[in-house]
Structures are given as structure tokens and as C-alpha cells.
Coordinates of C-alpha atoms in Angstrom, one line a residue:
Chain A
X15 CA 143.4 60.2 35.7
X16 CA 140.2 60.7 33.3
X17 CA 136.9 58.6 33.9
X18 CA 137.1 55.8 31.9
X19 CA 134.4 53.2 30.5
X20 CA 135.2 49.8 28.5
X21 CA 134.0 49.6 25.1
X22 CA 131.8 46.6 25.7
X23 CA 130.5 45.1 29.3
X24 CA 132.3 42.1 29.0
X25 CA 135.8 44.3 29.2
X26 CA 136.5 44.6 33.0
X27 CA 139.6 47.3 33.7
X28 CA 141.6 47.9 36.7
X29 CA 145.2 46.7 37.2
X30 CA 144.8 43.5 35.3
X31 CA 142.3 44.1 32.8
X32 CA 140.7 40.7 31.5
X33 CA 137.8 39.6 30.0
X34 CA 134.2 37.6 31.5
X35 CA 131.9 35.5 29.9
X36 CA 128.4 34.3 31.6
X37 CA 128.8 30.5 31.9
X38 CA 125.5 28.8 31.8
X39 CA 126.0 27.1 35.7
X40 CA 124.4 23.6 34.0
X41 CA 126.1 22.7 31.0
X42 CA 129.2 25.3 31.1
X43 CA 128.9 27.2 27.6
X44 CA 130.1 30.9 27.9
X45 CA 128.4 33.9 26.1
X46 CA 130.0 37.5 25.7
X47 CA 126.3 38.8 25.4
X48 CA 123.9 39.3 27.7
X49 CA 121.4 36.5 27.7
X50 CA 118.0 35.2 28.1
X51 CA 118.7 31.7 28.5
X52 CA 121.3 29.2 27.6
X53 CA 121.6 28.4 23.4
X54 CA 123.1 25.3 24.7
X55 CA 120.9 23.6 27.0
X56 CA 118.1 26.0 27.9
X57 CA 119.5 26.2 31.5
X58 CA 118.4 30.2 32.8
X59 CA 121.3 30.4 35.5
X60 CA 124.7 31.9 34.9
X61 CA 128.1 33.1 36.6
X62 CA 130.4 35.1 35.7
X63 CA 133.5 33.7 34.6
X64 CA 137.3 35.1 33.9
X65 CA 138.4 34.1 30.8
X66 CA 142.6 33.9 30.3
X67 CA 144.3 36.5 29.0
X68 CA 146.4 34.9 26.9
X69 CA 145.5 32.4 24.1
X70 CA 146.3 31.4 20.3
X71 CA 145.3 32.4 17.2
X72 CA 143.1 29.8 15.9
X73 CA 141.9 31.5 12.9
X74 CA 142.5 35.4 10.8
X75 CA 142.2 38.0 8.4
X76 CA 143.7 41.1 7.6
X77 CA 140.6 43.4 6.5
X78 CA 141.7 45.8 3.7
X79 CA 138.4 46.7 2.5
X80 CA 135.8 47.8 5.2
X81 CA 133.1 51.0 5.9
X82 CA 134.1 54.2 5.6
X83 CA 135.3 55.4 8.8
X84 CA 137.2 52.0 9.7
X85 CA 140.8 52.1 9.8
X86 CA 142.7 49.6 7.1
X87 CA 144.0 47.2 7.2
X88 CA 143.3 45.7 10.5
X89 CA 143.7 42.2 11.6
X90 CA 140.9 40.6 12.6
X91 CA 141.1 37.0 14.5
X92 CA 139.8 34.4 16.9
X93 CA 141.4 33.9 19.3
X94 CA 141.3 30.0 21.6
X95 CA 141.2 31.7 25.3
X96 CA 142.1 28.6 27.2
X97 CA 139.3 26.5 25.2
X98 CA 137.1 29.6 25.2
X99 CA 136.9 31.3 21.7
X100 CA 137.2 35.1 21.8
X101 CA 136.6 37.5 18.8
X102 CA 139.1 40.4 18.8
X103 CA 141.7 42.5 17.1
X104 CA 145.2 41.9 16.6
X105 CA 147.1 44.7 17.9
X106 CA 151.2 45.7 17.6
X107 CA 151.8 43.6 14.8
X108 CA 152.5 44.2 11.1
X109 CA 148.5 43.3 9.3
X110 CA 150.5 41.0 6.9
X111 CA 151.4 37.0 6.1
X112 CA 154.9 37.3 7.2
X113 CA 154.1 38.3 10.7
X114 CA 150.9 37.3 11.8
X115 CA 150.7 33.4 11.6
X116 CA 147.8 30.6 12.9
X117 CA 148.9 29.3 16.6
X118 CA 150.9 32.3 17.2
X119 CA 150.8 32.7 20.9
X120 CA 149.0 36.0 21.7
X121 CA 148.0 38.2 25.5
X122 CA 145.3 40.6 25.9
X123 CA 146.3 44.5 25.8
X124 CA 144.4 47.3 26.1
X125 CA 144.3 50.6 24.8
X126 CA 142.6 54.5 25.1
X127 CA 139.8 54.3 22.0
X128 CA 139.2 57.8 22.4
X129 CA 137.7 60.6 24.7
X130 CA 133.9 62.0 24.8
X131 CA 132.3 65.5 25.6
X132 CA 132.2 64.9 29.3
X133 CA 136.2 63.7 29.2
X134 CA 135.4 60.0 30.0
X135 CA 138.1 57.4 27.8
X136 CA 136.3 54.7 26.1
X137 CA 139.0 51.6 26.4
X138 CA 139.5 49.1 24.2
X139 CA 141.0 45.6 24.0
X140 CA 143.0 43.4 21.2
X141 CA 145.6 40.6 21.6
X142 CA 149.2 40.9 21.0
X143 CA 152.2 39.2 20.1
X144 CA 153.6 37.3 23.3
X145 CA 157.2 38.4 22.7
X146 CA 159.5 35.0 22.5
X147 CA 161.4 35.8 25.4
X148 CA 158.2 36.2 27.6
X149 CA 156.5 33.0 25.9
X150 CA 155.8 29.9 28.0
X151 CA 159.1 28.0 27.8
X152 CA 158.9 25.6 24.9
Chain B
X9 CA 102.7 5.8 -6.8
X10 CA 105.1 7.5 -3.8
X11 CA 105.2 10.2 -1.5
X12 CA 108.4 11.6 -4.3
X13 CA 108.3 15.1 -5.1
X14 CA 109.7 16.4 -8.3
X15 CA 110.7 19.2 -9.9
X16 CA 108.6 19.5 -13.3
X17 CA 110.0 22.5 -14.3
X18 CA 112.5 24.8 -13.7
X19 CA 114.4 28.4 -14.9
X20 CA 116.8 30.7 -14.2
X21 CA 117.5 34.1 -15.8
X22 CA 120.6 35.4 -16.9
X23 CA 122.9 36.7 -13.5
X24 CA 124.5 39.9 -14.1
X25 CA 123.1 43.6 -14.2
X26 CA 119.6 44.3 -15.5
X27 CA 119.6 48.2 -15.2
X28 CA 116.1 47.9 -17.2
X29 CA 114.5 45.4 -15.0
X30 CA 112.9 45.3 -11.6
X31 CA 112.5 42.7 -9.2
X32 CA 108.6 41.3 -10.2
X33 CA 110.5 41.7 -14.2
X34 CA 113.1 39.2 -12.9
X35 CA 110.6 37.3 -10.8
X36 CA 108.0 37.0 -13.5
X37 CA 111.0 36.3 -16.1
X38 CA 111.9 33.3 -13.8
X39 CA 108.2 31.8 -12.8
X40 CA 106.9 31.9 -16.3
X41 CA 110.0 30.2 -18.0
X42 CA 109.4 27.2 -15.0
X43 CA 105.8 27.1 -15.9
X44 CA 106.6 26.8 -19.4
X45 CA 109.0 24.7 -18.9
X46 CA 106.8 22.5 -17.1
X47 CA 104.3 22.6 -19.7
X48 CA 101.7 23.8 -17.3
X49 CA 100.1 27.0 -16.2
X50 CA 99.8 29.5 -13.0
X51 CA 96.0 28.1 -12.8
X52 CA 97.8 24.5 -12.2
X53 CA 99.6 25.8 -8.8
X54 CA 98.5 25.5 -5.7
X55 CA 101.0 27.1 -3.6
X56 CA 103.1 30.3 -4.4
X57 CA 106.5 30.7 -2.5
X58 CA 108.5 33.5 -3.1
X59 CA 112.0 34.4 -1.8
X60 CA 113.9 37.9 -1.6
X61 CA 115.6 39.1 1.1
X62 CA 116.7 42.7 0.8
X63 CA 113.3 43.8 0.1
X64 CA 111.9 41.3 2.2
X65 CA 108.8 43.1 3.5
X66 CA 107.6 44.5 0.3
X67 CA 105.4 41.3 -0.8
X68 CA 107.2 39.8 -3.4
X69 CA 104.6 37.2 -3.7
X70 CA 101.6 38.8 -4.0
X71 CA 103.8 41.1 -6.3
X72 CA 104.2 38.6 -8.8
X73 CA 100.9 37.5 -8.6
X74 CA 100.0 41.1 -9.5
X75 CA 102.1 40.4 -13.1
X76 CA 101.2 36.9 -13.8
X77 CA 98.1 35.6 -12.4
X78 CA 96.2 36.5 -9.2
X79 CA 94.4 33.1 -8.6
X80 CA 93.7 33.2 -4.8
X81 CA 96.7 30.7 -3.8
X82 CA 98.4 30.8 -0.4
X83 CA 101.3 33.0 -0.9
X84 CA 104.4 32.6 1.8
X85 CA 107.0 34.9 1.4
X86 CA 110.2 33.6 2.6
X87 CA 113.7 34.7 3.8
X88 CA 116.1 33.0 5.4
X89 CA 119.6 34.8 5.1
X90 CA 121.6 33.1 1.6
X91 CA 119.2 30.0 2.1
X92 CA 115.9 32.1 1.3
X93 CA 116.0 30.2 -2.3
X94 CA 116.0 26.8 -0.9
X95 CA 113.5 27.9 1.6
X96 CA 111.0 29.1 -0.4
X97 CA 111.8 25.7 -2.4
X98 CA 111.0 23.8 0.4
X99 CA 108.2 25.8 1.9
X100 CA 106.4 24.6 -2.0
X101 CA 107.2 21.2 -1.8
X102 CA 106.2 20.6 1.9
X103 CA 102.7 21.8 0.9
X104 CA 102.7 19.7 -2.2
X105 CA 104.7 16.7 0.2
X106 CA 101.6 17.4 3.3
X107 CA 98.8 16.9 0.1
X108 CA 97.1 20.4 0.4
X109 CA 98.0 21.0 -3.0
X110 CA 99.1 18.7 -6.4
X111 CA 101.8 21.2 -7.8
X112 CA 103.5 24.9 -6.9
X113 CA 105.9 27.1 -7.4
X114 CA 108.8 28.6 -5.7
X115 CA 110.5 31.6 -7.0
X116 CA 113.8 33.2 -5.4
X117 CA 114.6 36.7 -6.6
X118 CA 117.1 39.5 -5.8
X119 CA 118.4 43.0 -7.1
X120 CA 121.9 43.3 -5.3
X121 CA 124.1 44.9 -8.8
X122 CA 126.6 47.4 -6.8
X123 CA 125.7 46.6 -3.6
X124 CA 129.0 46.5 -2.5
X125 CA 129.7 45.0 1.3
X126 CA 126.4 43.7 2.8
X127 CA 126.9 43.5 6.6
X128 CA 129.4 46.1 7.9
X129 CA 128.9 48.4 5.3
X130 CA 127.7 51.0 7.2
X131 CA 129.2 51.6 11.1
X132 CA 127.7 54.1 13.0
X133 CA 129.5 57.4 14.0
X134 CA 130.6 57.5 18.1
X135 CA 128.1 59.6 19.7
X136 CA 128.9 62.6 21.5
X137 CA 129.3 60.7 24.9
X138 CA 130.0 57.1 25.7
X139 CA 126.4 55.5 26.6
X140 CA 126.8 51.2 26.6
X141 CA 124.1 49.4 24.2
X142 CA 122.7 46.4 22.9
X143 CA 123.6 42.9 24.2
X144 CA 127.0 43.8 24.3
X145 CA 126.5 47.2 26.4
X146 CA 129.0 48.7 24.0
X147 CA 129.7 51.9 23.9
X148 CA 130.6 52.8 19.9
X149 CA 130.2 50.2 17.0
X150 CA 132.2 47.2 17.2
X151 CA 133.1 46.3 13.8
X152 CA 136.5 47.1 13.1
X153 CA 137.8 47.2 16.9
X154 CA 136.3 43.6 17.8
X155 CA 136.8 41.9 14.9
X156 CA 135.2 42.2 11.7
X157 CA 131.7 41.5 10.5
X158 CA 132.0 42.0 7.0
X159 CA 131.2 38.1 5.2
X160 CA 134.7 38.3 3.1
X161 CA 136.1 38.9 6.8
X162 CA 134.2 36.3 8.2
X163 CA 134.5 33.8 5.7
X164 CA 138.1 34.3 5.2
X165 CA 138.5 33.1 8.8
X166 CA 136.0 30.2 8.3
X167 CA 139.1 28.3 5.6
X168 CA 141.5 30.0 8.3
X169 CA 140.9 28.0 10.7
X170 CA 140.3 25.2 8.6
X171 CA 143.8 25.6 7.8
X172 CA 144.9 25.8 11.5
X173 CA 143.1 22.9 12.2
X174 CA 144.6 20.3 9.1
X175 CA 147.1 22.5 7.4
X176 CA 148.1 22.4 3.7
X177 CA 146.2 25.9 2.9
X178 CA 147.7 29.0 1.8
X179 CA 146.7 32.3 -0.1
X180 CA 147.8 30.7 -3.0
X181 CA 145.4 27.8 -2.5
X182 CA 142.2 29.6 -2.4
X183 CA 143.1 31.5 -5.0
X184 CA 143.2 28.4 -6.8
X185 CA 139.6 27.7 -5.8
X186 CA 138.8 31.0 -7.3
X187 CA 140.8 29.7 -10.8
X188 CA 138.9 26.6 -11.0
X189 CA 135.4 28.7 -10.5
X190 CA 136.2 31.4 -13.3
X191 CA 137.2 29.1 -15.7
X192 CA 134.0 26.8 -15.4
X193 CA 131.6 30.0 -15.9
X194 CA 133.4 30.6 -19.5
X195 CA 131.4 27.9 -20.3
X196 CA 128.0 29.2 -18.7
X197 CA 126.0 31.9 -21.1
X198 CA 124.1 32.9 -17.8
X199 CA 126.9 33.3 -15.4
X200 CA 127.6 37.2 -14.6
X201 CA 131.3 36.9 -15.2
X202 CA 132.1 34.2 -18.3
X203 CA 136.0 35.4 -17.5
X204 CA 139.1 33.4 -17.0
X205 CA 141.2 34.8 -14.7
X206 CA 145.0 34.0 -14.3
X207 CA 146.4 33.0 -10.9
X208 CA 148.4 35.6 -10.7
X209 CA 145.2 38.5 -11.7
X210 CA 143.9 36.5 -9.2
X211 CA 145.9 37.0 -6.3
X212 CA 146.9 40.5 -7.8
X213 CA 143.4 41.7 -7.5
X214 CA 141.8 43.9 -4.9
X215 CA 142.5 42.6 -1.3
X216 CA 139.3 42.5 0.3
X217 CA 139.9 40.3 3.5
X218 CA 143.1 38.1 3.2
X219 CA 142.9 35.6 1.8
X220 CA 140.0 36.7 -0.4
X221 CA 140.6 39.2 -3.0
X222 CA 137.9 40.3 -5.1
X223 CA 137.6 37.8 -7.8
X224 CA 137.5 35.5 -4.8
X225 CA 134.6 36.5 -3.5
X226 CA 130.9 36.5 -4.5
X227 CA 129.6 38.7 -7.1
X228 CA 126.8 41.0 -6.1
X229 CA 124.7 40.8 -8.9
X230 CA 120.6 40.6 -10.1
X231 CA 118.7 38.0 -11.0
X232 CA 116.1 35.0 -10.3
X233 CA 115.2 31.2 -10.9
X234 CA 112.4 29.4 -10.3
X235 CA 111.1 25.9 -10.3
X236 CA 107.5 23.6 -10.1
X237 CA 107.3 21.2 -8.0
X238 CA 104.8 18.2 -8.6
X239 CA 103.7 15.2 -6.6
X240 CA 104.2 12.0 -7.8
X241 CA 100.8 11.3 -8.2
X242 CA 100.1 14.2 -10.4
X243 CA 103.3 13.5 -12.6
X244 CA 102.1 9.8 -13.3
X245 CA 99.0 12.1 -15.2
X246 CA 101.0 14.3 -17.5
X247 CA 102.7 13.0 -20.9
X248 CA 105.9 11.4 -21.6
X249 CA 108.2 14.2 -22.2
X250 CA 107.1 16.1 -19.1
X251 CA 107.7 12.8 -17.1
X252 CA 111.0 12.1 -19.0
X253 CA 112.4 15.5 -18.2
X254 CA 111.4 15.5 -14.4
X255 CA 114.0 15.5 -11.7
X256 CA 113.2 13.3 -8.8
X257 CA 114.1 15.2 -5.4
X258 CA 115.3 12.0 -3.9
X259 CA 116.0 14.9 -0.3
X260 CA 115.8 18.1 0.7
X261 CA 116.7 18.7 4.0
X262 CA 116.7 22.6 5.4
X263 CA 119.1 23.0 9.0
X264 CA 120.0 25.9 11.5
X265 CA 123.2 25.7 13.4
X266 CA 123.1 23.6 16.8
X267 CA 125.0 25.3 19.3
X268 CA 129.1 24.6 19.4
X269 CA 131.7 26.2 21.1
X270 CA 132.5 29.4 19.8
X271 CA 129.8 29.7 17.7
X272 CA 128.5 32.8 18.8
X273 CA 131.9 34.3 18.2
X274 CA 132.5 33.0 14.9
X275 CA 130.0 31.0 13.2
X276 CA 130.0 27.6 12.7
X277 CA 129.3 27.0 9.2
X278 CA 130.6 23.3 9.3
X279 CA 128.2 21.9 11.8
X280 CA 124.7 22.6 10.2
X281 CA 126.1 21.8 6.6
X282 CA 127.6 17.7 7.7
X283 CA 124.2 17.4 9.5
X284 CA 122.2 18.5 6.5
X285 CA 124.4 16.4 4.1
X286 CA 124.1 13.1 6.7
X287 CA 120.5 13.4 6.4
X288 CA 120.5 14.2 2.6
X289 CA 122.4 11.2 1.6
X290 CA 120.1 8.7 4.5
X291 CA 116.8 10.4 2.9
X292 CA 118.1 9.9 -1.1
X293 CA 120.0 6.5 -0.5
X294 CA 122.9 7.6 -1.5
X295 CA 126.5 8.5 -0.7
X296 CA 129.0 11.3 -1.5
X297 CA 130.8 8.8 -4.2
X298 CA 127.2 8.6 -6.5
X299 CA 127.5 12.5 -7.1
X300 CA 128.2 13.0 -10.6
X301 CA 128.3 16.6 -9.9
X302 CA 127.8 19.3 -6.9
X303 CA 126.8 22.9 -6.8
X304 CA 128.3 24.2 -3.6
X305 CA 128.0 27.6 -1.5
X306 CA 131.3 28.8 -2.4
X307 CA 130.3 32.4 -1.8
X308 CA 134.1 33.0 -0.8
X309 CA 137.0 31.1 -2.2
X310 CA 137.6 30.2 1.7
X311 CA 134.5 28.6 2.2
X312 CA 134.6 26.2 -1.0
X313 CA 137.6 24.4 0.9
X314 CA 135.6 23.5 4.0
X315 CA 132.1 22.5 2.6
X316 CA 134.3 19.9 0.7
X317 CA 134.7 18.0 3.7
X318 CA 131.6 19.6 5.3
X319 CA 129.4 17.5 2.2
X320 CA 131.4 14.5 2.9
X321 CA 133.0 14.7 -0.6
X322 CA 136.4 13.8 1.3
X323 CA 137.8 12.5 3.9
X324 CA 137.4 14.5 7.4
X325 CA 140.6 17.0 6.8
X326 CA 141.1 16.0 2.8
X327 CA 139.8 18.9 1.5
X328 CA 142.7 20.1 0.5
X329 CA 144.2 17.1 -1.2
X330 CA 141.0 16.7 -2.8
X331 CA 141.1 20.2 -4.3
X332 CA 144.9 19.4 -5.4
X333 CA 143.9 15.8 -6.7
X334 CA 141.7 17.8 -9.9
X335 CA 138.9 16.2 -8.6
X336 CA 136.9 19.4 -8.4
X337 CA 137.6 20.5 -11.7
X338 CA 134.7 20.0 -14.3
X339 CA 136.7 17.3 -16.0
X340 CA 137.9 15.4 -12.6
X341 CA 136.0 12.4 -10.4
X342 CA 133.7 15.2 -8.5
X343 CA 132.7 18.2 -10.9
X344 CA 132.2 21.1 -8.0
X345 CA 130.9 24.8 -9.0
X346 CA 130.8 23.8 -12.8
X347 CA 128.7 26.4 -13.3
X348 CA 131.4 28.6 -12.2
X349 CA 129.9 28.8 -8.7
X350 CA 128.9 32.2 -6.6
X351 CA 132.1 33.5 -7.4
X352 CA 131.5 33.5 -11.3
X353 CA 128.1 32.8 -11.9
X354 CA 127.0 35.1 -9.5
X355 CA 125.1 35.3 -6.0
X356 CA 121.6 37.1 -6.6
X357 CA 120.9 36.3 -3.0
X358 CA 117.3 34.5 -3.0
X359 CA 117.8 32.8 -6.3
X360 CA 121.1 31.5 -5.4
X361 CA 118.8 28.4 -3.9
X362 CA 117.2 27.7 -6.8
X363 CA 119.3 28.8 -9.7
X364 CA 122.4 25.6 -7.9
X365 CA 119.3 23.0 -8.4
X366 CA 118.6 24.7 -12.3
X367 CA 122.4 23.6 -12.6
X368 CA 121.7 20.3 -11.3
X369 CA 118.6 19.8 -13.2
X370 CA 119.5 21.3 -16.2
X371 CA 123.0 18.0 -16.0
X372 CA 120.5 15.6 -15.1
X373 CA 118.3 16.6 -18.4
X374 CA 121.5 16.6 -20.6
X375 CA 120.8 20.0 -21.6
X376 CA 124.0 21.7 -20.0
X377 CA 125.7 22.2 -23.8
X378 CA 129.0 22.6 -23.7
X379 CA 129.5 22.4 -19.8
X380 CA 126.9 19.3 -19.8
X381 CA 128.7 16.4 -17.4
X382 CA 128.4 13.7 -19.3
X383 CA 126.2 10.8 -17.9
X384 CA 124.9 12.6 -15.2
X385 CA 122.7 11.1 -13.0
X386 CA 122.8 12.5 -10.2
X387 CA 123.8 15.8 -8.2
X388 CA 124.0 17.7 -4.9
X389 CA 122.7 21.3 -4.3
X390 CA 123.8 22.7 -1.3
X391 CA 123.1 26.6 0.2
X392 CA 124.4 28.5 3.2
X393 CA 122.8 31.4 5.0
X394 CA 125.1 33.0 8.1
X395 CA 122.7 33.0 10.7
X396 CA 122.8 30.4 10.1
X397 CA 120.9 28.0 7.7
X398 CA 121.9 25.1 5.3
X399 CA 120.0 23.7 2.6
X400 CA 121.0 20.5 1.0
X401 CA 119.3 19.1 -2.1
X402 CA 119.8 15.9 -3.9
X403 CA 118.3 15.5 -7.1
X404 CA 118.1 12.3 -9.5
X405 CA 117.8 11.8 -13.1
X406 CA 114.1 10.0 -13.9
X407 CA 113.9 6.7 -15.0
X408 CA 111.2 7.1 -17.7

């Protein structure tokens, strides 16, 4: 298997590929970014947290119009994390009204982004669809 | 005699393409058109503040000054995202409000004809082999594969989750939004657009970010406005007509975005704006219900929804029966965007700050012609920058 590198720090791989956040240890706000101090209290200490891998979809759009050299559309969303809000794609779903809808239930995926010179696979992430038939039971 | 400040004069330019005109035309267009409409001169001021954001380093100020009159006045160029305008507003009046000088003048200026998207509009290739950056230690360009930065993106998901969070909206909705907006700029000679637009050209336009389609979202476009500010003492010295026609600032109130969940992942536009209207309406005495009429920062169809409730004009989660009620419309209970708004009008970044309190003023003077709310008395400016800042103005009609 090929080297492979996440896209952004905050992606970890391995056999269950999730995502951290630093959680300020004083007041509990979680940043993606690396930080100088906490935006919410000033606090300077932080942990690393797991966030959940599955969540809803609390707000999206489906850009159609973007920067040459980005595929459209795309679906762009936020997704609630467990009461953590994440900022992501929505993957293996049709980038339309009918099937993407606000509180669908959605799981973190990941996916090969594409290879360098030296051979190493940048991976991405993206939420998907929780099929209904692997969906918490109602 | 008060600590009041007031607006003495005040001018916009026409909002649209002016291929034959440069920034310090635009910007000398809008400060000599306040000055006359003040009555007074650029020897009267004793403050410059001048806003512009994509050529933000190039002076703009001393510029002007260059054009119209290089008298030696502190000059502070200002930007501050979509709220440079009201900035540089403020940044005059605080000198006039801390009694260093009687009078000044703020100018907000932009060229942005064609500028097509502003953030996002330019993602950077993948390099030859994956080396992490920046504060994300990412390894090629995020937009597009985290999300989207581009503001019709980001905005789209700001009345999103509006939506989530109350229901009641739908593409269809905004779109109407967008309706109410074009058809109150075919009344407004200065707007960029003076176009009515069917629903259904509407929602059959362009798709930029679902929900916004083109017409929906704000038109890149050039122009300037520009407005004296005067202490009260001062304006007790100067003739009738000058007081008659001044527009007490009874607040203006500038705010950045307190930290709330999620905010670094989407911003919160709705915090900073309710915080910058509570204060607005404890510093003028007012309340939401005396607004006669409101210029809002409807820069996409999607955020006009949520500044509704953001500004208090409804009840927390009404904004959509409040948009459905008429009330919005120029003839309904609470006039919003009747100068067709960001969408229609136009949204010449740094004079977007200004040119919402010309609006205003020009109400409050009974000088709007045929758009002119009757009565008017009173009215609310607002302005949002992603970054984020909020500026919220409330001006009243004077009593002379």
C-alpha cells in the first residue's frame, strides 16, 4: 500500500479514520486550526479531542459556480458532529434538492484525493448518506 | 446643546459601471456632492476618512485630498471587510463625537465592475508533492473539497440553517426576497440594475450556490457615497435650511463577532448583528416598531431572511412569516431594501456603508421622489462584513 498523508492535520487515518479538534482544557470550545490561544476564553491549554463520525446536516449548498479547476456542482454543508460543527463535503449523493435535505443523518467517509511525484496519496474526507437500514433505529 | 452628531450632508453616485472613471473620480464625485450638499467646504473639515478595500493600501485618502483639497487634516484610511463604509463613517464622527474637530467627512469608494467571485476565485494548483501548510497543515487548497468559501456559498448556508433551525424556507422563498429587491430598484435612478425580474427569471437564472442564483446575489459594481458629519454645537451655527435638512444620528454602533460554537467553521453572522441592533435601539431610544424604513445587508437573498430577525424586526424565528405577511415590501408596515438593496442597487464594497444611510437620509428629507416612504421619520442602516463586522445606524428626521 502507497504512503499516504491526510489533506489537512486534523484528518487522522488508520482503520477508523475520524476527525480531532483542540479543545481549549478551560472552557471546552474546539478549533480545527492550530492555535495561539483560546477565541473563547483566552485559556492557552488544549487537548486533543475525537470528534464523532457521524452527525446531521445542519445547514447546505450545492455550489455550481466556483474557480476554475473546482469540480461542479459539489455539495457543500455543515455538518452538527455531536454538538461540534464541522465544515465538509457531501459525498455519494446526488448535488440536488430532492436528495440532499437539512437533518439528513450523515457518517464520515474518506477517499484517495490523488497521488504526488514521490507516489504518496493525499486522502480526503466528506460525509455521507447513513443508509436507512444502517441508521440509528427511529 | 448635546453630544448629537449629525449628518449635514450627504451623496452617493450613481452604482453601475463607470468604464471612464477611476476610484479618486468616484471618490471626489461622492465628497464634493456631500460638501455641497452640506453647504460647506473641504476648508470646514477637520477629519478625512476614507474607505476602499480592494485597493486598500494605495492611500485613498490622501488620494482624494490630491483632487479636492490638500489642507493638512488627519487622514485614516479605513477597511474593514463589507463594513469599511460604516467604518470610515464612524471613524469621522468619533473624532467629531471625542471634540478634536467641529465637522468631517467620510467617504467609502470601490471599483469592483466584473469582478466576478471575490473569495475563492482563485484556488491554487496542487504542488508537485504533498507538503501540509498554514493553520490547517493542509496539503492542497481546501475550497471545493472542505467546503466552499465562495460568499454566495457561504451565505446560502447562513438562510440554510436558518431554515433548519425554524423551517418555512425554500428555494422559492428567497427567490422571493430577490423579487421584492428588483422591483424596489425600478424606482431608484441610481441603482445598477432598475430591472423587474419575474419569479420564475428568477429562479431560472444562473445557479450560483443553491439557493442563490444570480439575480439573488449582490451585484459587483462601481461607485461611492459620502457624507459630513457635524457636531451639534457647530449645527446650532449654520442657517435654517442646513439645520432643517440634518439627520440626527440618534446611534451608531460598529461590532465584531464574539466567539459561538461553530463560528470558526461557518460564520456567525447573527450574533454580532442582534448585539449591534440591541445597542442601536438602547443608544437612539427606540425600538424595531418606530422604523419607518430599513436598509439591510441583503448581499445574498439568503441573508435578508436572517437579519430580519437578527434586527429585531420580528419575532425570534418570524422572519419568514414576516417576509410572507408583505411587510417588507415598500408599501407594507416595514419598508426593507426599498432602494432595491445590494442585490439591485448594487454593492460597491466600501460605499455600501454609506450609500444604505444616503437612502435613509435622503426618506427622512422627503427627497426620495417616487420611492419616497411617506412620513418617514425614522430609519435603520445596517452593514455586514464576513470577518466579521456589523455596523448599525439609526438615523432620525430633525425637528427644526
Amino acid at each position: 500500500m502507497p504512503d499516504q498523508i491526510p489533506l489537512v492535520d486534523y484528518l487522522v487515518l488508520g482503520d477508523d479514520p475520524h476527525l480531532v479538534a483542540n479543545e481549549c482544557t478551560a472552557c471546552g470550545a474546539r478549533f480545527f486550526d492550530r492555535r495561539n490561544a483560546c477565541a473563547s476564553c483566552g485559556g492557552a491549554d488544549f487537548a486533543k479531542v475525537d470528534i464523532d463520525t457521524t452527525g446531521e446536516v445542519r445547514a447546505f449548498t450545492i455550489v455550481s459556480f466556483a474557480a476554475p479547476g473546482v469540480p461542479v456542482p459539489f455539495v457543500a454543508a455543515l455538518v452538527d458532529c455531536g454538538g461540534t460543527s464541522v465544515r465538509a463535503n457531501l459525498v455519494n449523493v446526488e448535488p440536488d434538492d430532492a436528495h440532499v435535505t437539512l437533518g439528513m443523518p450523515v457518517r464520515l467517509t474518506t477517499s484517495v484525493m490523488g497521488t504526488d511525484e514521490a507516489g504518496t496519496e493525499a486522502v480526503t474526507f466528506g460525509f455521507e448518506p447513513v443508509p436507512v437500514s444502517a441508521g440509528a433505529p427511529a | 446643546m448635546s453630544d448629537d452628531v449629525w449628518i449635514l450632508g450627504i451623496h452617493m453616485t450613481n452604482f453601475g459601471k463607470h468604464a471612464d472613471k477611476d476610484l479618486v473620480d468616484l471618490a471626489s464625485e461622492a465628497a464634493l456632492g456631500a460638501l455641497a450638499d452640506g453647504g460647506v467646504t473641504i476648508q470646514d473639515m477637520g477629519v478625512l476618512a476614507a474607505g476602499n478595500l480592494m485597493q486598500a493600501s494605495s492611500g485613498v485618502g490622501q488620494q482624494l485630498q490630491k483632487q479636492i483639497g490638500q489642507t493638512g487634516i488627519p487622514v485614516y484610511n479605513v477597511a474593514n471587510a463589507c463594513a469599511t463604509g460604516a467604518t470610515a463613517l464612524r471613524t469621522a464622527m468619533m473624532a467629531v463625537k471625542a471634540g478634536e474637530c467641529d465637522m468631517g467627512l467620510a467617504v467609502g469608494v470601490e471599483k469592483l465592475s466584473g469582478a466576478g467571485l471575490l473569495t475563492g476565485g482563485n484556488r491554487r494548483p496542487d504542488s508537485p508533492t504533498w507538503e501540509p501548510h498554514g493553520r490547517y497543515g493542509a496539503v492542497a487548497a481546501l475550497d471545493g473539497r472542505v467546503g466552499t468559501e465562495i460568499m454566495p456559498g457561504v451565505f446560502a448556508q447562513v438562510g440554510m440553517e436558518y431554515g433548519h433551525r425554524y423551517g418555512g424556507t425554500s428555494f422559492e422563498l428567497f427567490a422571493r426576497i430577490s423579487e421584492k429587491n428588483h422591483a424596489h430598484s425600478t424606482l431608484n435612478p441610481k441603482a445598477a440594475y432598475q430591472k423587474r425580474f419575474t419569479l420564475e427569471e428568477i429562479m431560472g437564472d444562473i445557479m450560483i450556490a443553491y439557493p442563490n442564483t444570480r439575480p439573488m446575489c449582490s451585484a459587483n459594481c462601481d461607485g461611492a457615497a459620502a457624507a459630513v458629519v457635524v457636531s451639534d454645537a457647530a449645527l446650532q451655527k449654520l442657517s435654517l435650511e442646513q439645520r432643517r435638512r440634518a439627520l440626527k444620528v440618534s446611534a451608531s454602533v460598529l461590532t465584531s463577532d464574539p466567539y459561538t460554537e461553530g463560528c470558526q467553521v461557518l460564520p456567525d453572522v447573527n450574533t454580532l448583528t442582534r448585539n449591534a441592533a440591541t445597542t442601536a435601539y438602547e443608544q437612539a431610544g427606540v425600538g424595531p416598531e418606530d422604523l419607518d424604513l430599513v436598509e439591510l445587508h441583503d448581499c445574498f437573498a439568503t441573508a435578508e431572511l436572517v437579519h430580519y430577525d437578527n434586527l429585531g424586526l420580528c419575532e425570534p424565528g418570524g422572519a419568514v412569516d414576516l417576509f410572507e405577511s408583505g411587510a417588507t415590501w415598500r408599501d407594507g408596515a416595514r419598508p426593507v431594501n426599498v432602494s432595491g438593496g445590494l442585490q439591485s442597487k448594487g454593492h460597491p464594497i466600501a460605499a455600501t456603508g454609506i450609500a444604505n444611510i444616503w437612502e435613509v437620509a435622503t426618506h427622512l428629507r422627503d427627497e426620495a421622489g417616487e420611492r419616497q416612504i411617506e412620513g418617514a421619520k425614522v430609519g435603520l442602516a445596517h452593514v455586514i462584513g464576513l470577518g466579521s463586522a456589523c455596523g448599525v445606524h439609526i438615523l432620525e428626521k430633525a425637528a427644526v
